[in-house]
PDB file of C-alpha atoms in Angstrom:
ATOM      1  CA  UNK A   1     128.784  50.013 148.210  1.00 40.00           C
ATOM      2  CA  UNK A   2     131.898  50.941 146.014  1.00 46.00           C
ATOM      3  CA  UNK A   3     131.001  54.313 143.983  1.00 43.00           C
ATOM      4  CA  UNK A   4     131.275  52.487 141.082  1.00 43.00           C
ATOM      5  CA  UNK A   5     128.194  50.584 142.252  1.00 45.00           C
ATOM      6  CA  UNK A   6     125.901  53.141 141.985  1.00 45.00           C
ATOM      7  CA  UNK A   7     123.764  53.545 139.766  1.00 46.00           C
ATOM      8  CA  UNK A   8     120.415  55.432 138.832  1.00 47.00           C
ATOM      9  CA  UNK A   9     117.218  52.742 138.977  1.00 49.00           C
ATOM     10  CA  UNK A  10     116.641  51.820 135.337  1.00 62.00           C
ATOM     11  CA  UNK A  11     115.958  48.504 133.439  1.00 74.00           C
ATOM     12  CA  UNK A  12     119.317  46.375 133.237  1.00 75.00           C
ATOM     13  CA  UNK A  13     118.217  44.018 130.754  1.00 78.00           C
ATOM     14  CA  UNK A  14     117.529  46.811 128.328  1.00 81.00           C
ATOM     15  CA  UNK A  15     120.416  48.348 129.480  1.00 80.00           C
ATOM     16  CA  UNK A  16     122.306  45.336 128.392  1.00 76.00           C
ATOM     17  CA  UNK A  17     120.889  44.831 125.186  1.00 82.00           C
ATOM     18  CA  UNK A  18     121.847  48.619 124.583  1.00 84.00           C
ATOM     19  CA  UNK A  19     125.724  47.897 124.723  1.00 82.00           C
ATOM     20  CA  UNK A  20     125.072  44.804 122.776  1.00 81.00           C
ATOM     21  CA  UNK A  21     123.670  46.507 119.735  1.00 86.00           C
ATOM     22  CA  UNK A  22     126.173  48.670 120.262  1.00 87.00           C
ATOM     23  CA  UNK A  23     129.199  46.355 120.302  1.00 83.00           C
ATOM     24  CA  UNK A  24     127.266  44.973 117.128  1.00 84.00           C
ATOM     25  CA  UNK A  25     127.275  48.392 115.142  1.00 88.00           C
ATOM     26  CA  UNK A  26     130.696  49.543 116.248  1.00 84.00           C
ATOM     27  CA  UNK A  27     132.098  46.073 115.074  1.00 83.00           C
ATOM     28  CA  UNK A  28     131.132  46.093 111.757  1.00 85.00           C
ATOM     29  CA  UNK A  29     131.339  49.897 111.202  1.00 89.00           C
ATOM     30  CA  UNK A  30     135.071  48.809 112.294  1.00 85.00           C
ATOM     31  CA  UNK A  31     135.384  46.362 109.471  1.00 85.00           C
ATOM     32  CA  UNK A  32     133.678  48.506 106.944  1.00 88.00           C
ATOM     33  CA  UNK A  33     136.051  51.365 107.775  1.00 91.00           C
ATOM     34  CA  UNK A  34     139.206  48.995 106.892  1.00 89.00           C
ATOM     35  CA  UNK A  35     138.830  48.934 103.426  1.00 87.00           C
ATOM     36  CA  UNK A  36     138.811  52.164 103.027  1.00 91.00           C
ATOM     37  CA  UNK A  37     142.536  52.723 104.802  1.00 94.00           C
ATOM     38  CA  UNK A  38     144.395  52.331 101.760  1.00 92.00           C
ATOM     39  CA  UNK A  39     142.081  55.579  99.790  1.00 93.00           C
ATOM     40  CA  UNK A  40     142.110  57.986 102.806  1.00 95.00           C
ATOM     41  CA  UNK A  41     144.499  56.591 105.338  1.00 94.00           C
ATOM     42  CA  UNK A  42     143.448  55.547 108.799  1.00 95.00           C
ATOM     43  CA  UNK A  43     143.402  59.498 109.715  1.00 95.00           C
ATOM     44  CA  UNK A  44     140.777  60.634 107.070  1.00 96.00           C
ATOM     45  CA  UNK A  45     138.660  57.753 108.143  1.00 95.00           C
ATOM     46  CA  UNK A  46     138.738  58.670 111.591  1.00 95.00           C
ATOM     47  CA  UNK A  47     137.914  62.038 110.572  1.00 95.00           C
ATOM     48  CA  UNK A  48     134.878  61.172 108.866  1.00 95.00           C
ATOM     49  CA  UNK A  49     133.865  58.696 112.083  1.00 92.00           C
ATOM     50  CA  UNK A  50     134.113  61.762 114.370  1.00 92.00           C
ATOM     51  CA  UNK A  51     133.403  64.984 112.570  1.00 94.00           C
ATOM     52  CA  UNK A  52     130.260  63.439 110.816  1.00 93.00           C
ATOM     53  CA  UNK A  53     128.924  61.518 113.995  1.00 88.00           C
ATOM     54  CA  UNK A  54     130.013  65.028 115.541  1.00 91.00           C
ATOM     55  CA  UNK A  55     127.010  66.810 112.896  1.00 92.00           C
ATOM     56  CA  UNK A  56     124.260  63.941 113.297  1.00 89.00           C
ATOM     57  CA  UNK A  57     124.303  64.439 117.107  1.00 85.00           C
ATOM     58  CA  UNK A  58     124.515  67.991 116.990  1.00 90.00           C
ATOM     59  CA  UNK A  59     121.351  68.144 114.636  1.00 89.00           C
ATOM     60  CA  UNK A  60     119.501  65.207 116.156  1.00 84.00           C
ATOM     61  CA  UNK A  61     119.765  66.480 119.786  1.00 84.00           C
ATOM     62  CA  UNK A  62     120.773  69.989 119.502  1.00 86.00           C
ATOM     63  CA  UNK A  63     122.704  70.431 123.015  1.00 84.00           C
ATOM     64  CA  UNK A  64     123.006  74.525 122.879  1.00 84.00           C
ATOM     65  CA  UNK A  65     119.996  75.007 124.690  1.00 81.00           C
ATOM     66  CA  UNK A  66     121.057  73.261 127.954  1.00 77.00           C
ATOM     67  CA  UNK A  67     124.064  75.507 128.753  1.00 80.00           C
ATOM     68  CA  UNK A  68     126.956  73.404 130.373  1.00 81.00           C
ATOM     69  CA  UNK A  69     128.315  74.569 133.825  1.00 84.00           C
ATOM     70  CA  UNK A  70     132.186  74.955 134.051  1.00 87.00           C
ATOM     71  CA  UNK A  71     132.507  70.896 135.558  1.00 85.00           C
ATOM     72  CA  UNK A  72     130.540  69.988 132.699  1.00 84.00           C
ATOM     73  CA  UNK A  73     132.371  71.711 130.293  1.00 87.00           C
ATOM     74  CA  UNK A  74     135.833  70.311 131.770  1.00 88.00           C
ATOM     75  CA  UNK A  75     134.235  66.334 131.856  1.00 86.00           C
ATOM     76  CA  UNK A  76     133.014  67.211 128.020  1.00 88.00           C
ATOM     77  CA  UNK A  77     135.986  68.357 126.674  1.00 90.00           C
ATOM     78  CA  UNK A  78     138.219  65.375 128.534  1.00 91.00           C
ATOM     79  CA  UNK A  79     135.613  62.560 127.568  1.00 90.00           C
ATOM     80  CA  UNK A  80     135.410  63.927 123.870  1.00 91.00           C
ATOM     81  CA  UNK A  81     139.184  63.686 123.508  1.00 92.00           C
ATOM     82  CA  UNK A  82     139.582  60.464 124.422  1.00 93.00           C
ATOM     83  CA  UNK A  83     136.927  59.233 122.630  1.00 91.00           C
ATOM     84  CA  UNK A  84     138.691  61.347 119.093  1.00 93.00           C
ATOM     85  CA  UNK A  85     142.073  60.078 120.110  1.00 95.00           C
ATOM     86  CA  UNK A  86     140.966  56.347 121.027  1.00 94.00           C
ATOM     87  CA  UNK A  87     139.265  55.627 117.874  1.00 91.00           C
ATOM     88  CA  UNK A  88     142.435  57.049 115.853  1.00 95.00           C
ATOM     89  CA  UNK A  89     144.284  54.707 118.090  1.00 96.00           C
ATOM     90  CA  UNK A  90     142.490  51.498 117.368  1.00 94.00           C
ATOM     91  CA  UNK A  91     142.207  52.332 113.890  1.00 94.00           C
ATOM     92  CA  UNK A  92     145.948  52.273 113.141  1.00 95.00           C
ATOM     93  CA  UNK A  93     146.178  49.300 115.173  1.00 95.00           C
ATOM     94  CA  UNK A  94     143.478  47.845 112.496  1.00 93.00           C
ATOM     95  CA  UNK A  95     145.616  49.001 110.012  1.00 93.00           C
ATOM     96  CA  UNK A  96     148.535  46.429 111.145  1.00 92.00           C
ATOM     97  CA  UNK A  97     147.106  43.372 112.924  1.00 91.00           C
ATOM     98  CA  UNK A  98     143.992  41.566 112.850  1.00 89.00           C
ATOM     99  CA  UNK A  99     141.254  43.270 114.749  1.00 88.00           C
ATOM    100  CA  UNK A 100     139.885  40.890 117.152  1.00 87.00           C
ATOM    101  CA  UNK A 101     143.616  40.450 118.027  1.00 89.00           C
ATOM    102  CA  UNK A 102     143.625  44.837 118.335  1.00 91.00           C
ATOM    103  CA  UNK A 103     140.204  44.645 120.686  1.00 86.00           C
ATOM    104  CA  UNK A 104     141.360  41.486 122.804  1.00 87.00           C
ATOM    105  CA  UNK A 105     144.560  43.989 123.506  1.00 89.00           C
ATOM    106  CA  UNK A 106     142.651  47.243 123.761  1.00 88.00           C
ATOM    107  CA  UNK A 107     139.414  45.394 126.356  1.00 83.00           C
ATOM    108  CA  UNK A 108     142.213  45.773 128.818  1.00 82.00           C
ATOM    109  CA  UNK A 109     141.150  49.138 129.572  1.00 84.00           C
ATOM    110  CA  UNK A 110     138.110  48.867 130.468  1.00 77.00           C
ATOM    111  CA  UNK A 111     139.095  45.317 132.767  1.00 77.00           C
ATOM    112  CA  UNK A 112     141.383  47.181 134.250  1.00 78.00           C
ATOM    113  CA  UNK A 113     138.728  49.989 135.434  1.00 77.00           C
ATOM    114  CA  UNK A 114     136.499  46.654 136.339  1.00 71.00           C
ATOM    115  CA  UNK A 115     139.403  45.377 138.833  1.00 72.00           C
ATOM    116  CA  UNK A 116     140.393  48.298 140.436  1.00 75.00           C
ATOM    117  CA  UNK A 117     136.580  48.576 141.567  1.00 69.00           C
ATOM    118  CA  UNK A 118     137.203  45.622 143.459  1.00 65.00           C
ATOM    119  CA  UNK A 119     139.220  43.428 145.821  1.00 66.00           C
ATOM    120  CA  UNK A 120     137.863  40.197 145.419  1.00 70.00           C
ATOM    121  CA  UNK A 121     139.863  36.508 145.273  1.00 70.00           C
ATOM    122  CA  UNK A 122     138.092  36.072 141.983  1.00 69.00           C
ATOM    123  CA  UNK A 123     139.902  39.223 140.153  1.00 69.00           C
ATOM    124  CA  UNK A 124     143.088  37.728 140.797  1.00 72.00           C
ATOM    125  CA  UNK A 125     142.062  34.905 138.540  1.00 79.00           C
ATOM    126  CA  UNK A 126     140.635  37.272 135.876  1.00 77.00           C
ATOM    127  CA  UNK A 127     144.134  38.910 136.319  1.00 76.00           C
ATOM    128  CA  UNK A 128     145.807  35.914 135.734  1.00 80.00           C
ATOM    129  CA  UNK A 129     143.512  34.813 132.670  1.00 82.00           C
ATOM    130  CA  UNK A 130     143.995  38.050 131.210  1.00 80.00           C
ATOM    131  CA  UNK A 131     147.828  38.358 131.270  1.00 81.00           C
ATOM    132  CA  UNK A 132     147.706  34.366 129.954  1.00 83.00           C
ATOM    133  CA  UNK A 133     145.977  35.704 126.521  1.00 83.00           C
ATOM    134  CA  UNK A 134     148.301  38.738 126.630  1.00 82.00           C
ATOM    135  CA  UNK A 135     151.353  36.624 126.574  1.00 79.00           C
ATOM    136  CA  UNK A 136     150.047  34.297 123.482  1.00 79.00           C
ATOM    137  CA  UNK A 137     148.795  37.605 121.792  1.00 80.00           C
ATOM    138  CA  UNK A 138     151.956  39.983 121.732  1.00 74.00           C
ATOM    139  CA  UNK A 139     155.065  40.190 119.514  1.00 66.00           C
ATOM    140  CA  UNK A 140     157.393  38.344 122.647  1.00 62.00           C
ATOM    141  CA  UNK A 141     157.750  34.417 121.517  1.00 55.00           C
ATOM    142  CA  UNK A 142     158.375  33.328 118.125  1.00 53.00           C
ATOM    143  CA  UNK A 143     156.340  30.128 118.082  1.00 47.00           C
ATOM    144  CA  UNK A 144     153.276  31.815 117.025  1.00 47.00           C
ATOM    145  CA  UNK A 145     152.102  34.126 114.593  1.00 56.00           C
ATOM    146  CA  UNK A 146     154.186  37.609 115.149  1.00 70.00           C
ATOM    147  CA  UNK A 147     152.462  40.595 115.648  1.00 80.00           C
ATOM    148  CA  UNK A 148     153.416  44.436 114.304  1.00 87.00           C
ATOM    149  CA  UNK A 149     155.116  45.596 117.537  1.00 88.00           C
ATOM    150  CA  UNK A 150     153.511  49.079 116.307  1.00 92.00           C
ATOM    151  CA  UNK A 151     150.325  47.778 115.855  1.00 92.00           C
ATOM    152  CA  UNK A 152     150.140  46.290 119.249  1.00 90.00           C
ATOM    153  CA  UNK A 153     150.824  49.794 121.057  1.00 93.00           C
ATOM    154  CA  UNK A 154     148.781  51.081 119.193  1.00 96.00           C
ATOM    155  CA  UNK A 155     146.113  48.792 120.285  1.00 94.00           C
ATOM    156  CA  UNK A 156     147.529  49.134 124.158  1.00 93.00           C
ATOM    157  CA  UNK A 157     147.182  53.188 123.579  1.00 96.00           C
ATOM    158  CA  UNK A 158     143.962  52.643 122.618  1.00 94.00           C
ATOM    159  CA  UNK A 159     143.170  50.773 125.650  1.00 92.00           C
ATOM    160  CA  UNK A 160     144.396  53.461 127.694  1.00 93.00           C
ATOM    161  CA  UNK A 161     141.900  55.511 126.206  1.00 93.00           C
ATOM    162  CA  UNK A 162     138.949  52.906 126.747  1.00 87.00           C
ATOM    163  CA  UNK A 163     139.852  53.232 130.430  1.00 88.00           C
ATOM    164  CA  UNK A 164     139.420  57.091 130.429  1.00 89.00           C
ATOM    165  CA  UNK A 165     136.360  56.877 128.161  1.00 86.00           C
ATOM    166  CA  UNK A 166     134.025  54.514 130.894  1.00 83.00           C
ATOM    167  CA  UNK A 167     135.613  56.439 133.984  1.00 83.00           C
ATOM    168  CA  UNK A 168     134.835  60.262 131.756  1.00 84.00           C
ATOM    169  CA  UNK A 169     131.533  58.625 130.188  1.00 82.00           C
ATOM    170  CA  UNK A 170     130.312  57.792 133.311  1.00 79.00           C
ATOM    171  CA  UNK A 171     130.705  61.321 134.840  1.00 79.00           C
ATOM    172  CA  UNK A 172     128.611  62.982 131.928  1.00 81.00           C
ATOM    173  CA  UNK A 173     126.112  60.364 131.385  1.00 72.00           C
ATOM    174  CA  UNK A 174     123.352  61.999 133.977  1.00 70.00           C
ATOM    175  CA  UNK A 175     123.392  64.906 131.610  1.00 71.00           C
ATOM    176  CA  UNK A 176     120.231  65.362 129.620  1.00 63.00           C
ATOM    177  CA  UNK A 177     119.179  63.004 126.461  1.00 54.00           C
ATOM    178  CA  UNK A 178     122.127  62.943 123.860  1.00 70.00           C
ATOM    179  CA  UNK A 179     123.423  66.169 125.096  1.00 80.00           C
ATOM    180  CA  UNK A 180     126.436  64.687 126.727  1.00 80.00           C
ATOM    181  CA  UNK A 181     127.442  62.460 122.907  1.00 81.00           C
ATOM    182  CA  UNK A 182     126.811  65.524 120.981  1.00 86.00           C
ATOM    183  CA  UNK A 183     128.780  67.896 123.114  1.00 88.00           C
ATOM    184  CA  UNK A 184     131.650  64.634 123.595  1.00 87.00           C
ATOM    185  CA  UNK A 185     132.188  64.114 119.753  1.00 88.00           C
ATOM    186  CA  UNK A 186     132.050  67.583 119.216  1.00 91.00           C
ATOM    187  CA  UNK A 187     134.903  68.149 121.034  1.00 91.00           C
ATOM    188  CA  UNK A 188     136.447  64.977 119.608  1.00 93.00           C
ATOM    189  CA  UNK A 189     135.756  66.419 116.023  1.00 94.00           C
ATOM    190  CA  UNK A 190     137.742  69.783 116.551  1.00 93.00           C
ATOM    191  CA  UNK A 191     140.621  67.500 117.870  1.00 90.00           C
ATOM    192  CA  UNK A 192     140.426  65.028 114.929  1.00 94.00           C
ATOM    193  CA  UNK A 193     139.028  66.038 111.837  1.00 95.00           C
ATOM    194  CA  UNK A 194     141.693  68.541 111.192  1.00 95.00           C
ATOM    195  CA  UNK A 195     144.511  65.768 111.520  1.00 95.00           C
ATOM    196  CA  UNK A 196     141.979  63.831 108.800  1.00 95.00           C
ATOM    197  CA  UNK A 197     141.885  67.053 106.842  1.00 95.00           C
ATOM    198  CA  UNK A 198     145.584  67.830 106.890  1.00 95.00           C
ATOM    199  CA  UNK A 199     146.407  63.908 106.106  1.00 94.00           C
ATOM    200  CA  UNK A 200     143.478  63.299 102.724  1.00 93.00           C
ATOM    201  CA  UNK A 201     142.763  66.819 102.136  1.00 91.00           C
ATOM    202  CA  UNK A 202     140.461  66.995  99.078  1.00 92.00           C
ATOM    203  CA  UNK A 203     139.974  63.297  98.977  1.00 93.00           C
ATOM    204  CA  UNK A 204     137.637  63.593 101.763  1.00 94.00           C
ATOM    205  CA  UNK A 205     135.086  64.824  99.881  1.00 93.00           C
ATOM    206  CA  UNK A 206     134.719  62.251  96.948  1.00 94.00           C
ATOM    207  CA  UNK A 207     131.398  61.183  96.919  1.00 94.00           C
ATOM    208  CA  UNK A 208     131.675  57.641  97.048  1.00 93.00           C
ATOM    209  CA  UNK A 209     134.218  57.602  99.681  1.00 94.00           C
ATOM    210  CA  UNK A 210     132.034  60.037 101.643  1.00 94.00           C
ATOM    211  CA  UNK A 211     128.774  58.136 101.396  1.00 94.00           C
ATOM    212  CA  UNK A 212     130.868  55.454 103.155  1.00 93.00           C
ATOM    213  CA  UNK A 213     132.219  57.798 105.581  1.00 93.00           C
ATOM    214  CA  UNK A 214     128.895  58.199 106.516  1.00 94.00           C
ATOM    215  CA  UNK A 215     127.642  54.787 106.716  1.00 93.00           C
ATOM    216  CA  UNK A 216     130.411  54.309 109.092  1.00 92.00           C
ATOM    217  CA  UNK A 217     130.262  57.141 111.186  1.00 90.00           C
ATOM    218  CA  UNK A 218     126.252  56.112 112.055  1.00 90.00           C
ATOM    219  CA  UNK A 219     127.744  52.486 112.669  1.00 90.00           C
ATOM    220  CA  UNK A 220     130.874  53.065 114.173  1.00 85.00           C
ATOM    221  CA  UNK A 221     130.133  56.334 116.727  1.00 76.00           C
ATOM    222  CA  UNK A 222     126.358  57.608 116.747  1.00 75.00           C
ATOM    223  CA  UNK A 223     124.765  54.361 117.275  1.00 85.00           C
ATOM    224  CA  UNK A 224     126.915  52.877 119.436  1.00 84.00           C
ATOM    225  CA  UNK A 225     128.096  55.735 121.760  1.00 74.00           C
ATOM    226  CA  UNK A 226     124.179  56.881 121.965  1.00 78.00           C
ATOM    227  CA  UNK A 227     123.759  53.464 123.038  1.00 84.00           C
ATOM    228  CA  UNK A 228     126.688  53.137 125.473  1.00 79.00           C
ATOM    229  CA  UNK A 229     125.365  56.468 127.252  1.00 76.00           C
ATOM    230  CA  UNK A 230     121.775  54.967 127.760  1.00 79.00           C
ATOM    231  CA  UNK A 231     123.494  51.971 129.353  1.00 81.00           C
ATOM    232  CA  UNK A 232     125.538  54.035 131.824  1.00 75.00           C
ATOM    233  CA  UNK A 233     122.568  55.320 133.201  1.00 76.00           C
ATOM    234  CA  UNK A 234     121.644  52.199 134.649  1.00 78.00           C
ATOM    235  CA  UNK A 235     124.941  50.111 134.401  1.00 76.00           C
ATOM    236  CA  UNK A 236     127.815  50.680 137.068  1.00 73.00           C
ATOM    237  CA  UNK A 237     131.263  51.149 135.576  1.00 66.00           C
ATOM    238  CA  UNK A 238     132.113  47.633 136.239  1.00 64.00           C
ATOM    239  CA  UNK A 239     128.675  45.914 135.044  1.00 70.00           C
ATOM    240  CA  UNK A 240     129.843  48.125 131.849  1.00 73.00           C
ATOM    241  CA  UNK A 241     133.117  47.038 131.989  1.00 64.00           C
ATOM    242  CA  UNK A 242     131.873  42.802 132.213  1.00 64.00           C
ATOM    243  CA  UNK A 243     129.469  43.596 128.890  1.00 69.00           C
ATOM    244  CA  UNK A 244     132.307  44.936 126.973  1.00 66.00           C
ATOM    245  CA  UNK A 245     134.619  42.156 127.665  1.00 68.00           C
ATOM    246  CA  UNK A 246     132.372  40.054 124.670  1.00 72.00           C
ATOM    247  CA  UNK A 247     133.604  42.986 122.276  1.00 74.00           C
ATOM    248  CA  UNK A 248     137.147  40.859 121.205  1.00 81.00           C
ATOM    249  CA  UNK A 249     135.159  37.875 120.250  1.00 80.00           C
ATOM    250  CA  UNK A 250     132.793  40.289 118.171  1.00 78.00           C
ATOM    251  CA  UNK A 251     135.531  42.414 116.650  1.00 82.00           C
ATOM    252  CA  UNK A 252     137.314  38.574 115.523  1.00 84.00           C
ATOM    253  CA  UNK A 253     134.370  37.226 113.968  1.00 83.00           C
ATOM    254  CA  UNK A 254     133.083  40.522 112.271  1.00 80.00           C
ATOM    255  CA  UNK A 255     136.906  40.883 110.852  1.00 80.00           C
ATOM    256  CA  UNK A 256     136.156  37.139 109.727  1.00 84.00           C
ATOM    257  CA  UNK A 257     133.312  37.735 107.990  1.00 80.00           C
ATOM    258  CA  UNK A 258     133.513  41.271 105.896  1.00 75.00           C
ATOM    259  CA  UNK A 259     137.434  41.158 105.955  1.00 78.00           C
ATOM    260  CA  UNK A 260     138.706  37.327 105.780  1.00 79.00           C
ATOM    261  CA  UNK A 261     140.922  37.670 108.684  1.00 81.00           C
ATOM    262  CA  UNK A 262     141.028  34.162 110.144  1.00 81.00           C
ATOM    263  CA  UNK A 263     143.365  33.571 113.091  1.00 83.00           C
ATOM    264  CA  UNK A 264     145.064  30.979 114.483  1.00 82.00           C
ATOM    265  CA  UNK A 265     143.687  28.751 117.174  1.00 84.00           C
ATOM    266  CA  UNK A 266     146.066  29.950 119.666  1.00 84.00           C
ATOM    267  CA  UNK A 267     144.819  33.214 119.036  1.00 86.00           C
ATOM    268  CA  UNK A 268     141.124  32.106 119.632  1.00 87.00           C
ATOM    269  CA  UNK A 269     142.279  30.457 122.575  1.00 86.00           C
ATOM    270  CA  UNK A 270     143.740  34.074 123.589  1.00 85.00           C
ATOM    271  CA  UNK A 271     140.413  36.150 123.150  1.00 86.00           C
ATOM    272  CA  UNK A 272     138.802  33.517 124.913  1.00 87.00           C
ATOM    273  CA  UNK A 273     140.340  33.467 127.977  1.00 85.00           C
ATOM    274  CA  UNK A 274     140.444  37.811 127.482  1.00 83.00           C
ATOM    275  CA  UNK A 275     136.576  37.870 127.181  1.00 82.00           C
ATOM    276  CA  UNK A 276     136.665  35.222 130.309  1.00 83.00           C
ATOM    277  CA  UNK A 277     138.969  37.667 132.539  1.00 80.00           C
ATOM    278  CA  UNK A 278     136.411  40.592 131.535  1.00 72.00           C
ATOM    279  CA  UNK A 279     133.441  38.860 132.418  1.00 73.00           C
ATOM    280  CA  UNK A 280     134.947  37.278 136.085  1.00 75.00           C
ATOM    281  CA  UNK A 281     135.401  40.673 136.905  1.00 68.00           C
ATOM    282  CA  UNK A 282     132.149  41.597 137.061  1.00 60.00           C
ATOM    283  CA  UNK A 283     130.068  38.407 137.846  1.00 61.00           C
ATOM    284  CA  UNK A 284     127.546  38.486 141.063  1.00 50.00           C
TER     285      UNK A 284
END
């Protein structure tokens, strides 16, 4: 059994339902957090995702009084970085193309972690699938809808990240409750929030906009990431990995619904055979 097949005993159904909720949350958190690019730019949102997720965990699960060991404290600080500099990723990508289109791009971080855990025939056909909805989904043909080449590497940056978070994520997931979120955005906050701070300065802390900086921080990183840790527990990497391949189809329809981004059939034929690839990897 590959390492990334063990696992701690634990109830996979909930486990499952865990990173639904959570793909659910972040989605429209996501979608929410668009309108408010054009007030704050896509850096002061970001900074309101991380630094005030970074105060609810702290508060809610107070992780001072289990002191970290110096491997914990190296995991923490890598896992919380990734997790600051992959949201500000996918966010700009947001901010130029559609974002189902930006998640069917950026899930190819976490099926690449899912096929590198394993050699079998059947990967080569998720490969396959995956580079097929690549190819209809980036800026290279003109016969479809073009694509911001900057938003797509933004959205490919961000996948890089998604990669780094499962393989980093799953390292400090055996610590204690919500110690390893709190300690992960945290970190992320003191990397993020003053590029947020530097870009909207006193615009950050407008009431209205900050009640909705709020609303999506809870959505967008709390929820979801509190979620995704309980998950790990139980999940392997690539189990993870097959469950997150449904987040393109979720990011596309929640875009659909609270920001009218409809796409074209070929690019619903794209995410489709995207979210296919994911979940081939990872199928018993």
């Amino acid at each position: 059994m590959g390492e990334s097949d063990k696992h701690p005993a634990g109830n996979p159904l909930l486990a499952g339902l865990a990173l639904l909720c959570s793909q659910l949350s972040l989605n429209v958190g996501a979608a929410i957090a668009k309108h408010l690019f054009p007030k704050i730019g896509v850096e002061g949102v970001t900074a309101y995702r991380v630094g005030i997720s970074a105060l609810v965990m702290l508060l809610i699960f107070r992780p001072w009084r289990t002191p970290l060991t110096l491997r914990q404290v190296v995991n923490v600080a890598i896992y919380g970085s990734v997790i600051g500099l992959m949201n500000l990723m996918i966010y700009r990508a947001f901010s130029r193309i559609p974002m189902g289109v930006a998640v069917a791009i950026e899930v190819a971080g976490p099926l690449t972690v899912a096929v590198l855990s394993s050699h079998r025939p059947r990967d080569l056909v998720a490969v396959g699938l995956a580079a097929l909805g690549l190819y209809f989904l980036l800026p290279i043909h003109g016969h479809v809808d073009q694509l911001d080449p900057v938003g797509v590497a933004y959205a490919a940056a961000a996948a890089a990240c998604w990669a780094m978070y499962i393989i980093y994520g799953k390292r400090v997931s055996a610590m204690s409750g919500g110690q390893s979120v709190a300690w992960g955005m945290l970190a992320a906050s003191l990397f993020i929030v003053p590029i947020g701070v530097a870009h909207a300065g006193a615009l950050l802390l407008t009431p209205s906009l900050l009640l909705v900086g709020v609303a999506i921080a809870l959505m967008s990183s709390a929820v979801p990431y509190t979620l995704e840790m309980v998950s790990m527990r139980t999940l392997s990497s690539r189990t993870f990995s097959m469950f997150s391949s449904a987040a393109p189809a979720l990011s596309a329809l929640a875009g659909m619904a609270v920001l009218g981004e409809h796409l074209t059939l070929t690019q619903w034929l794209a995410i489709a055979a995207i979210v296919t690839a994911s979940a081939l990897t990872s199928l018993r």
